[in-house]
Coordinates of C-alpha atoms in Angstrom, one line a residue:
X1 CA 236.1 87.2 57.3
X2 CA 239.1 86.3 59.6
X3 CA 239.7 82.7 60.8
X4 CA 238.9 84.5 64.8
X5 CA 235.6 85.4 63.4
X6 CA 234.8 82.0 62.0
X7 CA 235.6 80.5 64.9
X8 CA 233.8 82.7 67.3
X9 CA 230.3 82.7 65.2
X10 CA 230.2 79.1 63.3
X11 CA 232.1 77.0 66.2
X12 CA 231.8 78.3 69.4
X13 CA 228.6 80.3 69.8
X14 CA 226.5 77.3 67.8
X15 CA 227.8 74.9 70.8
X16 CA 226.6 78.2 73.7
X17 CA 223.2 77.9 72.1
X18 CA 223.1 74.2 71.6
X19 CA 224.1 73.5 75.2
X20 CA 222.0 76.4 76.9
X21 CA 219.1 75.2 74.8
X22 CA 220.0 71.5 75.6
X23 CA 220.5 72.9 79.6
X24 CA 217.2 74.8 80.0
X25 CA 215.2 71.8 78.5
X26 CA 216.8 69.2 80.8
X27 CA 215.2 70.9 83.8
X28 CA 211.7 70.4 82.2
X29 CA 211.4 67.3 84.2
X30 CA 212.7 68.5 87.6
X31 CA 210.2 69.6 89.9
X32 CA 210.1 73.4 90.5
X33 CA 211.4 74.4 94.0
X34 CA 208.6 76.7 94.6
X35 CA 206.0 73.6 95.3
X36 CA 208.7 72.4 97.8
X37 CA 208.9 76.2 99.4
X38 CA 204.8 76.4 99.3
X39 CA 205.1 73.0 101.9
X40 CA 207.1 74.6 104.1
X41 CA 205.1 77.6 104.6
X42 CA 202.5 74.9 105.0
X43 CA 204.4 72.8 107.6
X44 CA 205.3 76.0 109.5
X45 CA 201.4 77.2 109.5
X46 CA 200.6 73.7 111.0
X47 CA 203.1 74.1 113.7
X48 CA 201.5 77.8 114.4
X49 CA 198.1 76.4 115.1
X50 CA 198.9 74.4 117.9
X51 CA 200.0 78.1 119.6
X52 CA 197.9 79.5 122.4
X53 CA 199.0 83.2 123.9
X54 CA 199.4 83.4 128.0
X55 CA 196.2 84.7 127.7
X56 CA 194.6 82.2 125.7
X57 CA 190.9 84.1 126.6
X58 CA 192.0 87.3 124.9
X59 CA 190.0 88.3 121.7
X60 CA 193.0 90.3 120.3
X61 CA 195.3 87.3 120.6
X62 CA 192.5 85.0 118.8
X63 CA 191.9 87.3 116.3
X64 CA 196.0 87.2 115.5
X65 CA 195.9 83.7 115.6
X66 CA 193.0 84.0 112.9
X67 CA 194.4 86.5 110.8
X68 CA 197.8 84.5 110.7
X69 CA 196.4 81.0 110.2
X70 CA 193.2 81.3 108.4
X71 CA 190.2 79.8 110.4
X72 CA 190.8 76.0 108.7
X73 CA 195.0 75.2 109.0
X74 CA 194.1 72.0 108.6
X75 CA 191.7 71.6 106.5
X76 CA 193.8 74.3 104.2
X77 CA 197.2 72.4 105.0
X78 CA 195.0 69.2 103.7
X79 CA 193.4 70.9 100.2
X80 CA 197.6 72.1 99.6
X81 CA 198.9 69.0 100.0
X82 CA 196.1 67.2 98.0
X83 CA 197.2 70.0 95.1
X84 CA 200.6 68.8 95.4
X85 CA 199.8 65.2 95.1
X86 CA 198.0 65.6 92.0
X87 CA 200.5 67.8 90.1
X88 CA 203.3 65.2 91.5
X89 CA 201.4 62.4 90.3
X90 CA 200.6 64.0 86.8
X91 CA 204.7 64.3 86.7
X92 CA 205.4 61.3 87.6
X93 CA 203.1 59.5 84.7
X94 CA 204.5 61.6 82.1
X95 CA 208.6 60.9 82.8
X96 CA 207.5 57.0 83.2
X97 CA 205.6 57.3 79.7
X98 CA 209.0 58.6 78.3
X99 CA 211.2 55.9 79.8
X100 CA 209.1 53.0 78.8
X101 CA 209.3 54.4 75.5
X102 CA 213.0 55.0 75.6
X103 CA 213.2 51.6 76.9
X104 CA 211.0 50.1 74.4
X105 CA 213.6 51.1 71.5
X106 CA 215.9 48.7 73.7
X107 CA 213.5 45.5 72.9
X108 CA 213.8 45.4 69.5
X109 CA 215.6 42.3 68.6
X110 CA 218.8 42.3 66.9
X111 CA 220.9 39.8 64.5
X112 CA 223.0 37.4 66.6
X113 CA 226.7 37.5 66.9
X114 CA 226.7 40.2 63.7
X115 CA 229.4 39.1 60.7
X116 CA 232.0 40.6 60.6
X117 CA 232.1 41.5 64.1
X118 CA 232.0 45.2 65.0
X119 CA 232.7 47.3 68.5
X120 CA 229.4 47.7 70.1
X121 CA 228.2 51.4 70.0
X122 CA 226.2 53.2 73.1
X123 CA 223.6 55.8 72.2
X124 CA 225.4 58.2 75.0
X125 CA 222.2 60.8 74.1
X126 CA 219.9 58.4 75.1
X127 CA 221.6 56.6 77.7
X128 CA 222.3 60.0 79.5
X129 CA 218.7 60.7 78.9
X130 CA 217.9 57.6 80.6
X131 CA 219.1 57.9 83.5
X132 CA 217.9 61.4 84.1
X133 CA 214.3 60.4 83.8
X134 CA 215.1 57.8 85.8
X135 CA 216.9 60.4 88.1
X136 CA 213.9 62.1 87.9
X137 CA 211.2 59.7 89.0
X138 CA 212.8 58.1 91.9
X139 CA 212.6 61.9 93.7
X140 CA 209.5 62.3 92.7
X141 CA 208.3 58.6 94.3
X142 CA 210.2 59.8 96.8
X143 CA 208.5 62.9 97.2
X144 CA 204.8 61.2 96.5
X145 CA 205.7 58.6 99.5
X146 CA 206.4 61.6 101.6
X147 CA 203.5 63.3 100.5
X148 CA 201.2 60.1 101.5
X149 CA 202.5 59.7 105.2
X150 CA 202.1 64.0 105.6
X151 CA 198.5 63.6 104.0
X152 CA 197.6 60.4 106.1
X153 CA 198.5 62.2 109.0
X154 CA 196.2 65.6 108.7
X155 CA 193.5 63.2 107.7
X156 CA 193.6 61.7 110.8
X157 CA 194.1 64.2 112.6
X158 CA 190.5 65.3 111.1
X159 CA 189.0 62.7 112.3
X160 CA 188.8 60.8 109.5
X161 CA 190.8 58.1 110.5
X162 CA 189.5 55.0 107.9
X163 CA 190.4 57.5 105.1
X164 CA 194.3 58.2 106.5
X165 CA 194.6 54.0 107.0
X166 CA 193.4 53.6 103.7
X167 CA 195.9 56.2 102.1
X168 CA 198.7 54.4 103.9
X169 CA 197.9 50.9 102.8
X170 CA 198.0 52.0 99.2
X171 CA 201.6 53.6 99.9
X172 CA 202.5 50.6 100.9
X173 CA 200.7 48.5 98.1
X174 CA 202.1 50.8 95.7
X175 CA 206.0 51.0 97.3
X176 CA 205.7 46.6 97.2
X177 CA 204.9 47.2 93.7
X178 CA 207.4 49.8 92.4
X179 CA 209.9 47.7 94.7
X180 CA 209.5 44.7 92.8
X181 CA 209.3 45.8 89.3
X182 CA 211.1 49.2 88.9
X183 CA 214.8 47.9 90.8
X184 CA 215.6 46.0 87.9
X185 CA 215.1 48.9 85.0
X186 CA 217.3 51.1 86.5
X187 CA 220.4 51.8 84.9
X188 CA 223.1 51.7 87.9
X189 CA 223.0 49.2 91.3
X190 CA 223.5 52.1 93.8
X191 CA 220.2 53.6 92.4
X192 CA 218.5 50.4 93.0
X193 CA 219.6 49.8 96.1
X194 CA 219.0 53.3 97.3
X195 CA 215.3 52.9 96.3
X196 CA 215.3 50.1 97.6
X197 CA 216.2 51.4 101.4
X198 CA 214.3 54.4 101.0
X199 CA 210.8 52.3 99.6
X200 CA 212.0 49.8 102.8
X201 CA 212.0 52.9 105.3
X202 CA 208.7 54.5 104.0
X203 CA 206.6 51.6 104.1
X204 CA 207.9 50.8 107.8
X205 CA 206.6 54.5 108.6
X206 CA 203.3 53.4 106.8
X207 CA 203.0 50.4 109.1
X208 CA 203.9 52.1 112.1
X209 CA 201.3 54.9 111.5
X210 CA 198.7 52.2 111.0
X211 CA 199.2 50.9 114.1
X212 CA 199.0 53.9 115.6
X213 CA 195.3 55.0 114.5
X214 CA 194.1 51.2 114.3
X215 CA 191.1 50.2 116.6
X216 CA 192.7 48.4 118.3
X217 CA 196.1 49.8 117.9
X218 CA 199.4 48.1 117.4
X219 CA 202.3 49.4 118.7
X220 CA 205.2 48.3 117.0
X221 CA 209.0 48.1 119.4
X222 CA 210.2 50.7 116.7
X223 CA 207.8 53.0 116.3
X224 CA 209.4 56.1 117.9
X225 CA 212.4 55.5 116.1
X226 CA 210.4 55.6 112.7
X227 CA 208.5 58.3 113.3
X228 CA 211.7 60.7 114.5
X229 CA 213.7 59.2 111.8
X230 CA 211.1 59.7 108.6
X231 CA 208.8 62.4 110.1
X232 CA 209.6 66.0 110.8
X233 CA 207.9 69.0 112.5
X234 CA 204.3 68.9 113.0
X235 CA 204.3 65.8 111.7
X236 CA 206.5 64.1 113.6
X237 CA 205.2 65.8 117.2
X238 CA 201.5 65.0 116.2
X239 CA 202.4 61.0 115.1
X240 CA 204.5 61.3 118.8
X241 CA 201.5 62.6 121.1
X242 CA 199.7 59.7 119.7
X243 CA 202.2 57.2 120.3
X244 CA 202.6 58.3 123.9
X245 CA 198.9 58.2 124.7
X246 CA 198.7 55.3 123.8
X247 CA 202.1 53.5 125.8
X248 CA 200.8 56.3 128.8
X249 CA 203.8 58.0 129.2
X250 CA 202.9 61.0 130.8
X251 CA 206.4 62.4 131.1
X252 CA 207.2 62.1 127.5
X253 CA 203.9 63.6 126.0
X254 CA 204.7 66.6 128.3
X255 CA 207.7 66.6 127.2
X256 CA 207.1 66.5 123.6
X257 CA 203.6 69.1 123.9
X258 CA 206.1 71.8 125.3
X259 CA 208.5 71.1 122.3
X260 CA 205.3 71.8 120.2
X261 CA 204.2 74.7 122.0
X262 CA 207.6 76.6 121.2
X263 CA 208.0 75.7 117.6
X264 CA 204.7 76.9 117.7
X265 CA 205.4 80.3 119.0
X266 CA 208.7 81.2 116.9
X267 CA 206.0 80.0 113.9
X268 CA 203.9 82.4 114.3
X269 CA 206.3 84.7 114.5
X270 CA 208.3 83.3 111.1
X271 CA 204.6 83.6 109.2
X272 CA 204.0 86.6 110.5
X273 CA 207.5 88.2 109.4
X274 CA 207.0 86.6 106.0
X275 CA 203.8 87.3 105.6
X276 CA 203.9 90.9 106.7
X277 CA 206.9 92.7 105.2
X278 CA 206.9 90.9 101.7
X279 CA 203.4 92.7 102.0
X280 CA 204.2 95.7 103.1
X281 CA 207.0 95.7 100.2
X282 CA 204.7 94.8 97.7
X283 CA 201.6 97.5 98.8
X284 CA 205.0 100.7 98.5
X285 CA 205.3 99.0 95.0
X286 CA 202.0 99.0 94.0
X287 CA 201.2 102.5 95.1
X288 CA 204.6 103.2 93.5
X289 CA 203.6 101.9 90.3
X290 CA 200.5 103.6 90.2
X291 CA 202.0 107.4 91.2
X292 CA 204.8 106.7 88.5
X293 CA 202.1 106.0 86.0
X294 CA 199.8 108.1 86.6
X295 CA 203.1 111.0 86.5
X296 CA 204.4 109.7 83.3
X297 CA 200.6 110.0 81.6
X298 CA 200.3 113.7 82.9
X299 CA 204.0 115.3 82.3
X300 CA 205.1 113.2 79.8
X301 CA 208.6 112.7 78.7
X302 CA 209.1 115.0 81.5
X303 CA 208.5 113.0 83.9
X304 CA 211.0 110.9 86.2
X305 CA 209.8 107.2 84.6
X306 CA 210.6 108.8 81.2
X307 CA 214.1 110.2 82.4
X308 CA 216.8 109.3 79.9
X309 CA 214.2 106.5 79.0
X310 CA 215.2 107.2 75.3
X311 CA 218.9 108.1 75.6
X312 CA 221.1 105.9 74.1
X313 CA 225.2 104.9 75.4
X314 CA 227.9 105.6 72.9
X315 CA 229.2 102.2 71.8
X316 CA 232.6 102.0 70.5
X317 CA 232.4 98.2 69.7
X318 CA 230.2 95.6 67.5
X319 CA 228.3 92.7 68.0
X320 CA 231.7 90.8 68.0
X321 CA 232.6 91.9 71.2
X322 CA 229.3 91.5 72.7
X323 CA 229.4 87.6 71.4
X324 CA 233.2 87.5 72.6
X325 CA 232.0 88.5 76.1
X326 CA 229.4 86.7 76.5
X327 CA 230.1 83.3 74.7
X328 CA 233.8 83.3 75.5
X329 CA 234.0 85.0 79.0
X330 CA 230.3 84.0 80.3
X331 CA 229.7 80.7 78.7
X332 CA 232.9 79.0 78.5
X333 CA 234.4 80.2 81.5
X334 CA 231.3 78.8 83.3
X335 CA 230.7 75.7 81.7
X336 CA 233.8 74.6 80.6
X337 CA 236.9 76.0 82.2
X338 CA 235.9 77.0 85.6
X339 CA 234.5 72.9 86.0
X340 CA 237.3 71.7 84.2
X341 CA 239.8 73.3 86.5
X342 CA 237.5 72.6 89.7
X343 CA 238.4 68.8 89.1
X344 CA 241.9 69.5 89.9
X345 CA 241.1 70.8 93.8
X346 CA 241.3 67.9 96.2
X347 CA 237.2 67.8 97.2
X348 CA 235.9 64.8 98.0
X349 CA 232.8 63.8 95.4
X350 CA 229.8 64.2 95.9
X351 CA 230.6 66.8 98.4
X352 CA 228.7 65.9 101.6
X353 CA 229.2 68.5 104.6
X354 CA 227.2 71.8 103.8
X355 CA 229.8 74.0 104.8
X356 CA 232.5 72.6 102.1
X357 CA 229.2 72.6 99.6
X358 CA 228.6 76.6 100.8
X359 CA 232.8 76.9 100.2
X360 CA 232.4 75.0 96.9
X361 CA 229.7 77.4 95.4
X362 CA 231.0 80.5 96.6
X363 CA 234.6 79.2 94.7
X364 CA 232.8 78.4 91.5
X365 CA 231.4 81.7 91.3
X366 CA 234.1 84.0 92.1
X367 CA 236.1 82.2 89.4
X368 CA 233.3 82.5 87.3
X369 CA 233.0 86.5 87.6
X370 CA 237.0 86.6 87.7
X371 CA 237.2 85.1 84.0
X372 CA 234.0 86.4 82.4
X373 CA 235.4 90.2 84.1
X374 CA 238.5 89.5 82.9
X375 CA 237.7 88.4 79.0
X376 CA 235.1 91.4 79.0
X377 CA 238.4 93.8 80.3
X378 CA 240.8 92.5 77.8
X379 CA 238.1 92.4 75.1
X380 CA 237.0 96.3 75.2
X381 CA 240.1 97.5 76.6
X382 CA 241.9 98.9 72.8
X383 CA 238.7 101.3 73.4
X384 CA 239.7 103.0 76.5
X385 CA 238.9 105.3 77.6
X386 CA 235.4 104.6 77.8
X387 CA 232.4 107.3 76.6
X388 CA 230.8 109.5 79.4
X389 CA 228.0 107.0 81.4
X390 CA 229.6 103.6 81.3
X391 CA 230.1 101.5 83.9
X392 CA 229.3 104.9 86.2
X393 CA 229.7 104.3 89.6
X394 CA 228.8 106.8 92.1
X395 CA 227.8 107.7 95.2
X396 CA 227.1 111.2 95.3
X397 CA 223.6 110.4 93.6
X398 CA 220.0 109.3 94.2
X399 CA 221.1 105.7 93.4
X400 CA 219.6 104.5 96.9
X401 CA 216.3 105.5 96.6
X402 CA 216.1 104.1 92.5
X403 CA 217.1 100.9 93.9
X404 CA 215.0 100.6 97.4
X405 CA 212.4 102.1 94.3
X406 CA 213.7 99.4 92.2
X407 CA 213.2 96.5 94.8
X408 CA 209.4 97.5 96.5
X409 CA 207.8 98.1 92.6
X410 CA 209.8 94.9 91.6
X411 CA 208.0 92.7 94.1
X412 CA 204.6 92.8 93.3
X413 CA 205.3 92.6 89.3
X414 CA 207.4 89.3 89.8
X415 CA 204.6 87.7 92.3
X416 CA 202.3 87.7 89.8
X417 CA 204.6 86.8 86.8
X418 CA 205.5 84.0 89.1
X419 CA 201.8 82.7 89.7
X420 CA 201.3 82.5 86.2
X421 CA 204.3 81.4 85.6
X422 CA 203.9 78.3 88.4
X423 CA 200.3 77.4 86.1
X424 CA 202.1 77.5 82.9
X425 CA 204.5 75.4 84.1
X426 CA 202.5 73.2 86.9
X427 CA 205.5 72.2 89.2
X428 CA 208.0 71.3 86.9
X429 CA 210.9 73.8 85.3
X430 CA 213.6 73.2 87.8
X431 CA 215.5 76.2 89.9
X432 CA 218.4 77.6 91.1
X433 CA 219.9 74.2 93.1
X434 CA 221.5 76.8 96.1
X435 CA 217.9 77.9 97.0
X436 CA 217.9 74.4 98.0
X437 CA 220.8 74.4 99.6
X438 CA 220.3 77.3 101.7
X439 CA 216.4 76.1 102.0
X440 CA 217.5 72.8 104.5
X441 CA 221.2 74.4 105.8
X442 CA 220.5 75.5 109.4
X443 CA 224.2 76.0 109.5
X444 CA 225.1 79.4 110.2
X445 CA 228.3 79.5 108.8
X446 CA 227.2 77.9 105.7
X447 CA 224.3 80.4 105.7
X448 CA 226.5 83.3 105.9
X449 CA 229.0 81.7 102.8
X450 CA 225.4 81.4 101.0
X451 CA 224.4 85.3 101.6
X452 CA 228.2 86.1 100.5
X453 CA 227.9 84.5 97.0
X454 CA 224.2 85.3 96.6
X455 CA 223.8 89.0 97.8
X456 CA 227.3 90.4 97.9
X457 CA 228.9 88.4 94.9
X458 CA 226.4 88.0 92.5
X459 CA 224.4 91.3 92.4
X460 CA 228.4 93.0 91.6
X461 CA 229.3 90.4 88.8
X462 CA 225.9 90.0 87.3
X463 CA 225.3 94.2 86.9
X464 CA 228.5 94.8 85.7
X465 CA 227.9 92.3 83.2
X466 CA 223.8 92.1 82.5
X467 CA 223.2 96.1 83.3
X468 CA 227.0 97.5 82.9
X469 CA 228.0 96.3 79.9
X470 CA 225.7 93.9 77.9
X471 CA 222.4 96.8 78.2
X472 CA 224.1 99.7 76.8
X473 CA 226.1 97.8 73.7
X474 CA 222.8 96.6 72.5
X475 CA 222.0 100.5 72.6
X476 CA 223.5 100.5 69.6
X477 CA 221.5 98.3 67.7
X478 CA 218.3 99.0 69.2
X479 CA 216.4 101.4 71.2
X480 CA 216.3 101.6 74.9
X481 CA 213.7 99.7 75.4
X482 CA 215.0 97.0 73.3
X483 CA 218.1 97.0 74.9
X484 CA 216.2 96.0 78.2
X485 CA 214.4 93.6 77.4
X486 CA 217.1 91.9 75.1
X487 CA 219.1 92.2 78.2
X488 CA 216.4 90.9 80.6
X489 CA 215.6 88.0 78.6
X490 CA 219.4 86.9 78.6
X491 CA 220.3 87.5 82.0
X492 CA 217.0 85.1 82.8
X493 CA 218.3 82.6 80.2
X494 CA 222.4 82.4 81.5
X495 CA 220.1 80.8 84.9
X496 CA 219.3 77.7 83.0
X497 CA 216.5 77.3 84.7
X498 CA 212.9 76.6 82.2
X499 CA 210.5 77.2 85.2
X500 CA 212.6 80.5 85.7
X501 CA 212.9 82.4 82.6
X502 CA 210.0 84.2 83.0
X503 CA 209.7 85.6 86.4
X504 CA 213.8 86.3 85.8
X505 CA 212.9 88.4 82.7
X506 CA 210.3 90.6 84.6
X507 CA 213.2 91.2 87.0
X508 CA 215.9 91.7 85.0
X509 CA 213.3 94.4 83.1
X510 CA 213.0 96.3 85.9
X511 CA 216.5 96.1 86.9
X512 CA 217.2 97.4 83.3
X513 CA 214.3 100.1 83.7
X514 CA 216.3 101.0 86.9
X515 CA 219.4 101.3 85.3
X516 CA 218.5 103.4 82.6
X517 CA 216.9 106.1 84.4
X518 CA 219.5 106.5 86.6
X519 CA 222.3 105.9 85.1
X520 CA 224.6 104.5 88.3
X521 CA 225.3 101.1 88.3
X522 CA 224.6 100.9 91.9
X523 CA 221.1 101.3 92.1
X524 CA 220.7 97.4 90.4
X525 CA 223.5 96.1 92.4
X526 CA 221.7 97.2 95.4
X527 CA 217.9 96.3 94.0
X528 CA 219.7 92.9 93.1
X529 CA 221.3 92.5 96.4
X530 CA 217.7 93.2 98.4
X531 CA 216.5 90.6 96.0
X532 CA 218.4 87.9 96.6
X533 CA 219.0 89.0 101.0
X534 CA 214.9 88.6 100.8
X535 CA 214.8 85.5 99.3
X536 CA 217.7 84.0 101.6
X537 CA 216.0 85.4 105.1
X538 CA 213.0 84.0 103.7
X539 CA 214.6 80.6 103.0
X540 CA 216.3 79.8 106.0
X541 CA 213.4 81.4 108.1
X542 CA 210.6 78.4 106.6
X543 CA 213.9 76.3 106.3
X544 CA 214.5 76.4 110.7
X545 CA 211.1 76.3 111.2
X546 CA 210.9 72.3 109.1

């Protein structure tokens, strides 16, 4: 065995599997971005109910309204909130268990002033593991505090105005409390001190709110302030009308009903976009599904599911190559190189404005695909030329309609890997960080940078290397069907996300089942490219609307 091939499979690929492994597991504590997308939809379906049509007597327009917000908002906004709370909550307990035990180890008393005296060692491991449990439970305090004010509100909104003042005063009893003995534990000063102002700025939200639903009430001089600083959307406009029925200013509650009345309209119009094409999609899919199904039971290996379903690429290389690329190009370029040489660029740290942030991603990733596309080049090219089918591009060919195919049956087998997936997992998991990103940037230009890296760049780098190159060379060690599910497993994994793995394999299956029958690598790059443009309209659609 040659010293490259020592190197390659007992050096560097241990440390790719140690630190993906080590990668997807850290995110087992971060809370999955699909509760935070459910709350949206939520707060956007709250905004819609307050809409009334010019002619508010109309049955058809009623009937909308019904078939849009369900014939409880509230009462539904209330149960989803209440599920939220609970699974944040269950969190929360579990990543406090884990620090008081890592803090326990701490306790244990040691010899005085040793002899002879040696350098003091840190436990980095645990130390970094400290701090991102602690990391991890001041966002989701955060979140539960957040949670508490939405909750109090829809509860009084209800009517049920003793039960909203009593979930306030226990925010607040429970902020004094964390305040007082959780500042201390944590690791750095600018943690405590930003817990500090946030638990400061919450429980003055708390108060004001109380005031506001007291009998009697008591207004507090800063209460609009408070509510426009800590409270957004429906939230914010309903805690507003109250405030200004109160002082009597007629001007302002008009003022603030009309605000509510259009974000009311454009929500109604945002759920019924989201709610109606994903739909529509999905139905295509499922009736797809079924026809393709029901075709491949009747004709066989003749029909157009089974179509080169069992032909296999010729693969000039080994599994060396396959590791080079992938552990060398994919992993190292990506977590070591590309950072690394990212450190250099004069960006100020943490980067702040969302447009740099949008610049900064799209940067990383192009460097990224540059050096994974370039190690994969120089790594296959003493085979050139290439066998007949790889890496086939072309246009004369029914690559549109397999990938439109690809995208409507894709849809409804990823919803419902995703909703078991989101029970299996029960908020936590972690996901992709630019969702977030793109989730709260109303910046257009920042949005457009996003759509760049996410439907233009990625679907091209990730086919070429997932579908082009990575599906067919494990053709040669197993059979079709192997080969795309190997493949959809990996491509799911390089994500590093745990919550993600799974709906990422169903749809890195059917981008390989896509693949495969058609043999033209654009019909995934433009299944993976609908993928992504649906997810981003949807994002900053329930993003403008919060």
């Amino acid at each position: 065995m040659t010293l490259k091939r020592i190197f390659l499979f007992f050096i560097l690929t241990p440390i790719a599997v140690l630190f993906a492994a080590s990668s997807l597991f850290g995110t087992l504590q971060e809370p999955q971005f699909q509760t935070r997308l459910e709350l949206y939809q939520t707060n956007i379906a709250l905004q819609a109910q307050a809409w009334q049509a010019a002619d508010s007597q109309d049955d058809s327009s009623q009937a909308i309204r019904e078939a849009i917000l369900g014939d409880q908002p509230l009462e539904s906004a209330t149960e989803k909130y209440r599920e939220t709370r609970q699974s944040v909550q269950t969190n929360l307990v579990k990543v406090q268990s884990q620090l008081a035990q890592l803090r326990s180890t701490d306790a244990i008393p040691t010899p005085p002033k040793p002899l002879p005296e040696v350098p003091p060692t840190i436990d980095t491991s645990r130390s970094d593991k400290v701090k991102q449990l602690e990391q991890s439970q001041q966002k989701m305090q955060k979140f539960l505090a957040e949670l508490d004010l939405q909750l109090g509100i829809l509860q009084a909104k209800q009517g049920k105005t003793d039960t909203a003042l009593k979930t306030w005063s226990e925010l607040q009893q429970r902020l004094e409390t964390e305040s007082s003995t959780q500042n201390s534990a944590l690791s750095t000063q600018n943690s405590a001190l930003s817990t500090q102002h946030s638990a400061l700025s919450t429980k003055e939200t708390a108060a004001v709110l109380i005031g506001l639903w007291s009998d009697p009430p008591r207004l507090l001089p800063d209460a609009q302030q408070q509510i426009q600083n800590n409270l957004t959307g429906w939230f914010s406009s309903t805690a507003l009308v109250q405030l200004y029925q109160l002082q009597q200013r007629q001007a302002a509650l008009l003022e603030v009903q009309a605000v509510q009345q259009d974000a009311a309209t454009q929500a109604v119009f945002k759920l019924a976009f989201i709610g109606t094409v994903p739909a529509l999609t999905a139905l295509v899919g499922v009736i797809l599904l079924i026809s393709l199904t029901a075709q491949r039971l009747i004709k066989g290996k003749e029909a157009l599911l089974a179509q080169n379903g069992d032909l296999p690429w010729t693969t000039p290389w080994d599994g060396e190559t396959i590791l080079q690329v992938f552990v060398v190009g994919f992993f190292f370029m990506g977590q070591v190189f590309v950072p690394a040489l990212l450190l250099t660029l004069p960006i100020p740290r943490p980067v702040g404005d969302v447009r740099l942030q949008a610049v900064y991603v799209l940067i990383s990733y192009l460097l990224v695909a540059v050096g994974a596309l370039l190690v994969m080049y120089f790594s296959i090219k003493r085979f050139f030329p290439l066998p007949r089918l790889w890496f086939k591009l072309q246009l004369r060919d029914n690559w549109f309609l397999w990938g439109l195919g690809g995208y409507c049956a894709a849809l409804p087998i990823v919803v419902i890997v995703s909703l078991i997936n989101q029970q299996l997992w029960q908020g936590q998991g972690g996901s992709n960080p630019l969702l977030q990103l793109a989730l709260e940037s109303q910046d257009f230009v920042a949005l457009g940078i996003f759509y760049v890296t996410a439907a233009i760049a990625a679907p091209l780098f990730e086919e070429v290397l997932f579908r082009g190159f990575l599906l067919p060379s494990l053709t040669k060690y197993l059979p079709v069907w192997g080969s795309i599910l190997a493949s959809g497993l990996l491509f799911a994994i390089a994500h590093l996300s745990l919550s993600e793995v799974l709906p990422l394999t169903a749809l890195g299956i059917v981008l390989g089942v896509v693949y495969t029958r058609s043999r033209n690598l654009l019909a995934p790059i433009l299944l993976h490219s609908l993928w992504n443009s649906g997810t981003l309209i949807s994002l900053f659609l329930l993003g403008s609307g919060n």
